[in-house]
Amino acid sequence: MDILVANSTILIGMAVVFGLFMAWGIGANDVANAMGTSVGSGALTFKQAVIIAAIFECAGAVLAGGEVTKTIRKGIVDVSSLGSTPELLVYGMLASLLAAGIWLLVATRMGWPVSTTHSIVGAIVGFGAVGIGMEAVQWGKVGTIALSWVTSPLMAGAIGFALFRSIQKLIIDTEDPLEKAKKYVPYYIFLVGFIMAMVTLLKGLKHVGVKLPFDQNMIYAALIGVIFAVIGTFMIKRLKFSKKEDKKFHYTNMEKIFGVLMIFTAIAMAFAHGSNDVANAIGPVAAVVGIVSSAGEIASKSATPVWILLLGGGGIVFGLATYGHKVIATVGSGISELTPSRGFAATLAAATTVVVASGTGLPISTTHTLVGAVIGVGLARGIGALNMGVIQTIFLSWIITLPAGAILSILFFFFFKGAFS
């Protein structure tokens, strides 16, 4: 106890610095996935992606990231087993932040899209099992999380495959793809608005304490979808088409329409991601600040101060702007060549998977889901459209993420424990 009181300023300072570092890593790696499909398909420039992310990641974090995710904070390590040594949780959370942040830095340098969710989960499991005791880790929960790594990319891949097949049938493989695109794309925009609204209503708003019945959510989401479609139709009407451009690449004009669609999916993806993944950086910071400022009381629930949410949102945007280009290159063009219509199918498939998963309460990873979706869309064009080398590297980096986070966090945990006692 007295350790916490004596070092309170240092501990909170460290939490803020490590939290910023972790948020920076999330921006450079995770948000880069979310934006990779839009930038890779040419629908947005890198600069536009950074601006969209800045606005909507922060909006998602502050509006919908409010109550710290229970899973990160107290679902993985059983807090009650700490008893009279709350400082162990403080050291552990600091160690986890630093470990996950360093692993993200390494992965981003290599251009691997790894999962921040898994880095932080691995880190927390690591210090919990070794630093506190095997029985302190809630292994059932960890098992469920592990299972979702297999299911989320598979599901997103299947949806991406189906969506792109529908685009091929309705639009691409027809006599006049441009006219068909004008006709059908508003429906796809409606779908984006609807699914995004559902993500927010199901996953986001429960943090703010708003819980609406499912049927009401459906009605609100449909309304938002209609609004999206109307705005989108208006934007499509303002596009300039020229028959000449279609000579080089038969679908140039059609892809312009999908470019409009991609702007909507990018916004949606950023918001959903902000509401969900900011917790990875902020959960541990909030835990440390909470324990230290209450002199060792471990509160099971306490609202996250807005300054901590802003810290996370700001760090994320800074990471994307300064270092995000490497992972964007892998997701946007390395796995399979993306055009706006393909990028759209992949992003929407990933977003849909996130909605379904949040309905079941599974902590899945945006990264795995998106990569799975990009692979699914590539498969719809035939296996030759995939770059198997890149895919192998990505899968390998996923397998290493957990032990990497765990080992680093165990080392830091014992270092902090020694340094402060």
GROMACS .gro file of N, CA and C in nm, residues 38 41 111 131 192 195 237 244 255 265 301 321 331 341 398:
model
   45
   38SER      N    1  -0.876   0.117  -4.785
   38SER     CA    2  -0.918   0.238  -4.856
   38SER      C    3  -0.802   0.303  -4.930
   41SER      N    4  -0.671   0.070  -5.223
   41SER     CA    5  -0.756   0.062  -5.342
   41SER      C    6  -0.760   0.195  -5.415
  111GLY      N    7   0.635  -0.429  -4.095
  111GLY     CA    8   0.517  -0.420  -4.180
  111GLY      C    9   0.417  -0.533  -4.159
  131GLY      N   10   0.355  -1.385  -1.247
  131GLY     CA   11   0.377  -1.291  -1.138
  131GLY      C   12   0.284  -1.313  -1.022
  192VAL      N   13  -2.383  -0.044  -4.569
  192VAL     CA   14  -2.273   0.008  -4.487
  192VAL      C   15  -2.328   0.088  -4.370
  195ILE      N   16  -2.500  -0.146  -4.115
  195ILE     CA   17  -2.411  -0.230  -4.035
  195ILE      C   18  -2.329  -0.145  -3.937
  237LYS      N   19  -2.410   1.128  -5.813
  237LYS     CA   20  -2.465   1.214  -5.919
  237LYS      C   21  -2.365   1.323  -5.959
  244LYS      N   22  -1.388   0.766  -7.252
  244LYS     CA   23  -1.248   0.745  -7.290
  244LYS      C   24  -1.172   0.665  -7.184
  255GLU      N   25  -1.543   0.193  -6.102
  255GLU     CA   26  -1.466   0.199  -5.978
  255GLU      C   27  -1.477   0.336  -5.912
  265THR      N   28  -1.715   0.341  -4.598
  265THR     CA   29  -1.667   0.226  -4.519
  265THR      C   30  -1.547   0.265  -4.434
  301LYS      N   31  -1.547  -0.146  -1.084
  301LYS     CA   32  -1.603  -0.062  -1.189
  301LYS      C   33  -1.576   0.083  -1.157
  321ALA      N   34  -0.028   0.872  -3.834
  321ALA     CA   35   0.030   0.977  -3.918
  321ALA      C   36   0.180   0.960  -3.932
  331VAL      N   37  -0.145  -0.444  -4.607
  331VAL     CA   38  -0.287  -0.478  -4.614
  331VAL      C   39  -0.348  -0.426  -4.743
  341SER      N   40  -1.383  -0.157  -5.556
  341SER     CA   41  -1.492  -0.254  -5.537
  341SER      C   42  -1.446  -0.371  -5.449
  398TRP      N   43   0.125  -1.364  -3.640
  398TRP     CA   44   0.011  -1.377  -3.548
  398TRP      C   45   0.040  -1.478  -3.439
   0.00000   0.00000   0.00000
